[in-house]
């Protein structure tokens, strides 16, 4: 692997057949980029000659969820209530929302059965980690339509 920071490209050489390369791009809210674009150029050689494959792809990088935090300050404790909701016009299915307990803070379920976790923070040495598992319902529908269509074509 040879990265080129000036051009923003990464070059891989001498890859064997059927090699899979996956890029993981960390999400940040420091910059407001709503789309990520990538260009793939593959030069390869076979018994039939030398070939080049070029492809471009764009991905929406805006998170479809929004997290609102309401802090309530008391004399000896900080209570934080987290509300998770859609950030766009994409319907969501919230699969779970957890804040793992630690020796720094205690987690108590909210009055509605855990949909909005309430954190009883005893100290503020470390940051809280909120894990939200979700799927976009439009992606679920698209996957289902593809599966049904593929199944119908096979029959």
PDB file of C-alpha atoms in Angstrom:
ATOM      1  CA  UNK A   1       0.000   0.000   0.000  1.00  0.00           C
ATOM      2  CA  UNK A   2       1.345   3.409  -0.987  1.00  0.00           C
ATOM      3  CA  UNK A   3      -0.650   6.451   0.218  1.00  0.00           C
ATOM      4  CA  UNK A   4      -0.291   9.770  -1.594  1.00  0.00           C
ATOM      5  CA  UNK A   5      -1.557  12.518   0.718  1.00  0.00           C
ATOM      6  CA  UNK A   6      -1.222  15.260  -1.904  1.00  0.00           C
ATOM      7  CA  UNK A   7      -3.574  13.642  -4.410  1.00  0.00           C
ATOM      8  CA  UNK A   8      -5.661  11.820  -1.804  1.00  0.00           C
ATOM      9  CA  UNK A   9      -5.013   8.472  -3.473  1.00  0.00           C
ATOM     10  CA  UNK A  10      -3.917   5.091  -2.177  1.00  0.00           C
ATOM     11  CA  UNK A  11      -2.133   2.659  -4.460  1.00  0.00           C
ATOM     12  CA  UNK A  12      -2.087  -1.105  -3.997  1.00  0.00           C
ATOM     13  CA  UNK A  13       0.329  -3.162  -6.078  1.00  0.00           C
ATOM     14  CA  UNK A  14       0.855  -6.871  -6.669  1.00  0.00           C
ATOM     15  CA  UNK A  15      -2.553  -7.991  -5.419  1.00  0.00           C
ATOM     16  CA  UNK A  16      -3.453 -11.612  -5.972  1.00  0.00           C
ATOM     17  CA  UNK A  17      -6.650 -12.742  -7.667  1.00  0.00           C
ATOM     18  CA  UNK A  18      -9.860 -12.453  -5.573  1.00  0.00           C
ATOM     19  CA  UNK A  19      -8.238 -10.067  -3.076  1.00  0.00           C
ATOM     20  CA  UNK A  20     -10.801  -8.084  -1.083  1.00  0.00           C
ATOM     21  CA  UNK A  21      -9.932  -4.623   0.240  1.00  0.00           C
ATOM     22  CA  UNK A  22     -12.305  -2.792   2.578  1.00  0.00           C
ATOM     23  CA  UNK A  23     -11.964   0.836   3.614  1.00  0.00           C
ATOM     24  CA  UNK A  24     -13.400   2.050   6.898  1.00  0.00           C
ATOM     25  CA  UNK A  25     -13.805   5.805   7.073  1.00  0.00           C
ATOM     26  CA  UNK A  26     -14.331   7.225  10.569  1.00  0.00           C
ATOM     27  CA  UNK A  27     -17.324   9.503  10.951  1.00  0.00           C
ATOM     28  CA  UNK A  28     -16.765  13.000  12.288  1.00  0.00           C
ATOM     29  CA  UNK A  29     -19.049  15.954  12.849  1.00  0.00           C
ATOM     30  CA  UNK A  30     -16.200  18.466  12.633  1.00  0.00           C
ATOM     31  CA  UNK A  31     -16.807  19.070   8.919  1.00  0.00           C
ATOM     32  CA  UNK A  32     -20.135  19.262   7.126  1.00  0.00           C
ATOM     33  CA  UNK A  33     -19.633  16.852   4.211  1.00  0.00           C
ATOM     34  CA  UNK A  34     -22.954  15.296   3.236  1.00  0.00           C
ATOM     35  CA  UNK A  35     -21.514  13.161   0.409  1.00  0.00           C
ATOM     36  CA  UNK A  36     -18.370  11.050   0.182  1.00  0.00           C
ATOM     37  CA  UNK A  37     -17.081  10.307  -3.303  1.00  0.00           C
ATOM     38  CA  UNK A  38     -14.596   7.652  -4.357  1.00  0.00           C
ATOM     39  CA  UNK A  39     -13.000   6.815  -7.685  1.00  0.00           C
ATOM     40  CA  UNK A  40     -11.595   3.362  -8.353  1.00  0.00           C
ATOM     41  CA  UNK A  41      -9.031   2.751 -11.075  1.00  0.00           C
ATOM     42  CA  UNK A  42      -7.834  -0.810 -11.545  1.00  0.00           C
ATOM     43  CA  UNK A  43      -5.141  -1.714 -14.053  1.00  0.00           C
ATOM     44  CA  UNK A  44      -4.772  -5.448 -14.501  1.00  0.00           C
ATOM     45  CA  UNK A  45      -3.224  -7.917 -16.891  1.00  0.00           C
ATOM     46  CA  UNK A  46      -4.522 -11.285 -18.071  1.00  0.00           C
ATOM     47  CA  UNK A  47      -3.575 -13.728 -20.818  1.00  0.00           C
ATOM     48  CA  UNK A  48      -5.889 -11.726 -23.107  1.00  0.00           C
ATOM     49  CA  UNK A  49      -3.992  -8.452 -22.547  1.00  0.00           C
ATOM     50  CA  UNK A  50      -3.787  -5.376 -20.318  1.00  0.00           C
ATOM     51  CA  UNK A  51      -7.040  -3.760 -19.134  1.00  0.00           C
ATOM     52  CA  UNK A  52      -8.215  -0.814 -17.043  1.00  0.00           C
ATOM     53  CA  UNK A  53     -11.439  -0.656 -15.034  1.00  0.00           C
ATOM     54  CA  UNK A  54     -12.685   2.726 -13.777  1.00  0.00           C
ATOM     55  CA  UNK A  55     -15.662   3.275 -11.469  1.00  0.00           C
ATOM     56  CA  UNK A  56     -16.946   6.118  -9.310  1.00  0.00           C
ATOM     57  CA  UNK A  57     -19.310   5.979  -6.374  1.00  0.00           C
ATOM     58  CA  UNK A  58     -20.889   8.443  -3.964  1.00  0.00           C
ATOM     59  CA  UNK A  59     -22.308   7.702  -0.537  1.00  0.00           C
ATOM     60  CA  UNK A  60     -24.504   9.895   1.660  1.00  0.00           C
ATOM     61  CA  UNK A  61     -22.508  10.466   4.841  1.00  0.00           C
ATOM     62  CA  UNK A  62     -25.147  12.261   6.907  1.00  0.00           C
ATOM     63  CA  UNK A  63     -26.274  10.163   9.844  1.00  0.00           C
ATOM     64  CA  UNK A  64     -30.022   9.483   9.724  1.00  0.00           C
ATOM     65  CA  UNK A  65     -30.376   9.736  13.505  1.00  0.00           C
ATOM     66  CA  UNK A  66     -30.262  12.658  15.894  1.00  0.00           C
ATOM     67  CA  UNK A  67     -29.461  12.421  19.589  1.00  0.00           C
ATOM     68  CA  UNK A  68     -30.689  15.121  21.957  1.00  0.00           C
ATOM     69  CA  UNK A  69     -29.245  15.255  25.479  1.00  0.00           C
ATOM     70  CA  UNK A  70     -31.093  16.950  28.335  1.00  0.00           C
ATOM     71  CA  UNK A  71     -28.920  17.450  31.433  1.00  0.00           C
ATOM     72  CA  UNK A  72     -30.435  18.057  34.867  1.00  0.00           C
ATOM     73  CA  UNK A  73     -27.963  19.285  37.457  1.00  0.00           C
ATOM     74  CA  UNK A  74     -28.572  18.418  41.109  1.00  0.00           C
ATOM     75  CA  UNK A  75     -26.366  19.052  44.153  1.00  0.00           C
ATOM     76  CA  UNK A  76     -24.715  15.642  44.147  1.00  0.00           C
ATOM     77  CA  UNK A  77     -25.594  14.207  40.752  1.00  0.00           C
ATOM     78  CA  UNK A  78     -25.923  14.978  37.058  1.00  0.00           C
ATOM     79  CA  UNK A  79     -28.896  13.349  35.325  1.00  0.00           C
ATOM     80  CA  UNK A  80     -28.718  13.084  31.532  1.00  0.00           C
ATOM     81  CA  UNK A  81     -31.660  12.018  29.396  1.00  0.00           C
ATOM     82  CA  UNK A  82     -31.019  10.958  25.790  1.00  0.00           C
ATOM     83  CA  UNK A  83     -33.696  11.181  23.098  1.00  0.00           C
ATOM     84  CA  UNK A  84     -33.028   9.443  19.772  1.00  0.00           C
ATOM     85  CA  UNK A  85     -35.060  10.494  16.728  1.00  0.00           C
ATOM     86  CA  UNK A  86     -34.817  10.629  12.914  1.00  0.00           C
ATOM     87  CA  UNK A  87     -32.634  13.450  11.583  1.00  0.00           C
ATOM     88  CA  UNK A  88     -33.987  13.221   8.026  1.00  0.00           C
ATOM     89  CA  UNK A  89     -37.150  12.150   6.255  1.00  0.00           C
ATOM     90  CA  UNK A  90     -36.001   8.523   6.412  1.00  0.00           C
ATOM     91  CA  UNK A  91     -38.112   6.317   8.695  1.00  0.00           C
ATOM     92  CA  UNK A  92     -36.001   4.438  11.248  1.00  0.00           C
ATOM     93  CA  UNK A  93     -36.319   1.275  13.253  1.00  0.00           C
ATOM     94  CA  UNK A  94     -34.460   1.691  16.563  1.00  0.00           C
ATOM     95  CA  UNK A  95     -33.151  -1.756  17.475  1.00  0.00           C
ATOM     96  CA  UNK A  96     -31.547  -0.758  20.738  1.00  0.00           C
ATOM     97  CA  UNK A  97     -30.098   2.119  22.700  1.00  0.00           C
ATOM     98  CA  UNK A  98     -27.636   1.423  25.481  1.00  0.00           C
ATOM     99  CA  UNK A  99     -25.134   3.228  27.636  1.00  0.00           C
ATOM    100  CA  UNK A 100     -22.772   0.665  29.146  1.00  0.00           C
ATOM    101  CA  UNK A 101     -22.237   0.961  32.895  1.00  0.00           C
ATOM    102  CA  UNK A 102     -18.809   1.752  34.246  1.00  0.00           C
ATOM    103  CA  UNK A 103     -17.187   2.626  37.544  1.00  0.00           C
ATOM    104  CA  UNK A 104     -17.581   6.302  36.582  1.00  0.00           C
ATOM    105  CA  UNK A 105     -21.373   6.455  36.184  1.00  0.00           C
ATOM    106  CA  UNK A 106     -24.535   4.463  36.866  1.00  0.00           C
ATOM    107  CA  UNK A 107     -27.178   3.828  34.191  1.00  0.00           C
ATOM    108  CA  UNK A 108     -30.884   3.659  35.046  1.00  0.00           C
ATOM    109  CA  UNK A 109     -33.710   2.947  32.590  1.00  0.00           C
ATOM    110  CA  UNK A 110     -36.150   5.727  31.885  1.00  0.00           C
ATOM    111  CA  UNK A 111     -39.814   5.644  32.935  1.00  0.00           C
ATOM    112  CA  UNK A 112     -40.925   4.374  29.498  1.00  0.00           C
ATOM    113  CA  UNK A 113     -39.108   1.057  29.678  1.00  0.00           C
ATOM    114  CA  UNK A 114     -35.656   2.024  28.505  1.00  0.00           C
ATOM    115  CA  UNK A 115     -36.470   3.932  25.300  1.00  0.00           C
ATOM    116  CA  UNK A 116     -34.777   7.040  26.715  1.00  0.00           C
ATOM    117  CA  UNK A 117     -31.931   6.014  29.008  1.00  0.00           C
ATOM    118  CA  UNK A 118     -31.265   8.216  32.024  1.00  0.00           C
ATOM    119  CA  UNK A 119     -27.681   8.403  33.250  1.00  0.00           C
ATOM    120  CA  UNK A 120     -26.905   9.083  36.879  1.00  0.00           C
ATOM    121  CA  UNK A 121     -23.351  10.463  36.564  1.00  0.00           C
ATOM    122  CA  UNK A 122     -21.408  10.445  39.819  1.00  0.00           C
ATOM    123  CA  UNK A 123     -18.346  12.136  38.327  1.00  0.00           C
ATOM    124  CA  UNK A 124     -17.351  13.637  35.001  1.00  0.00           C
ATOM    125  CA  UNK A 125     -13.823  12.259  34.537  1.00  0.00           C
ATOM    126  CA  UNK A 126     -14.640  10.335  31.365  1.00  0.00           C
ATOM    127  CA  UNK A 127     -17.105  10.889  28.550  1.00  0.00           C
ATOM    128  CA  UNK A 128     -20.248   8.807  28.175  1.00  0.00           C
ATOM    129  CA  UNK A 129     -20.583   6.311  25.354  1.00  0.00           C
ATOM    130  CA  UNK A 130     -24.037   5.960  23.810  1.00  0.00           C
ATOM    131  CA  UNK A 131     -24.606   3.044  21.438  1.00  0.00           C
ATOM    132  CA  UNK A 132     -27.632   3.241  19.136  1.00  0.00           C
ATOM    133  CA  UNK A 133     -28.407   0.291  16.866  1.00  0.00           C
ATOM    134  CA  UNK A 134     -30.797   1.171  14.043  1.00  0.00           C
ATOM    135  CA  UNK A 135     -31.781   0.366  10.481  1.00  0.00           C
ATOM    136  CA  UNK A 136     -33.310   2.637   7.883  1.00  0.00           C
ATOM    137  CA  UNK A 137     -36.700   1.248   6.925  1.00  0.00           C
ATOM    138  CA  UNK A 138     -36.276   2.327   3.290  1.00  0.00           C
ATOM    139  CA  UNK A 139     -33.118   0.143   3.126  1.00  0.00           C
ATOM    140  CA  UNK A 140     -35.083  -2.771   4.611  1.00  0.00           C
ATOM    141  CA  UNK A 141     -37.829  -2.294   1.998  1.00  0.00           C
ATOM    142  CA  UNK A 142     -35.324  -2.071  -0.858  1.00  0.00           C
ATOM    143  CA  UNK A 143     -33.602  -5.266   0.297  1.00  0.00           C
ATOM    144  CA  UNK A 144     -36.950  -7.062   0.527  1.00  0.00           C
ATOM    145  CA  UNK A 145     -37.958  -5.930  -2.989  1.00  0.00           C
ATOM    146  CA  UNK A 146     -34.596  -7.107  -4.375  1.00  0.00           C
ATOM    147  CA  UNK A 147     -34.974 -10.491  -2.677  1.00  0.00           C
ATOM    148  CA  UNK A 148     -38.540 -10.930  -3.971  1.00  0.00           C
ATOM    149  CA  UNK A 149     -37.533  -9.845  -7.479  1.00  0.00           C
ATOM    150  CA  UNK A 150     -34.524 -12.199  -7.544  1.00  0.00           C
ATOM    151  CA  UNK A 151     -36.675 -15.033  -6.229  1.00  0.00           C
ATOM    152  CA  UNK A 152     -39.301 -14.403  -8.919  1.00  0.00           C
ATOM    153  CA  UNK A 153     -36.642 -14.401 -11.659  1.00  0.00           C
ATOM    154  CA  UNK A 154     -35.285 -17.758 -10.466  1.00  0.00           C
ATOM    155  CA  UNK A 155     -38.702 -19.425 -10.812  1.00  0.00           C
TER     156      UNK A 155
END
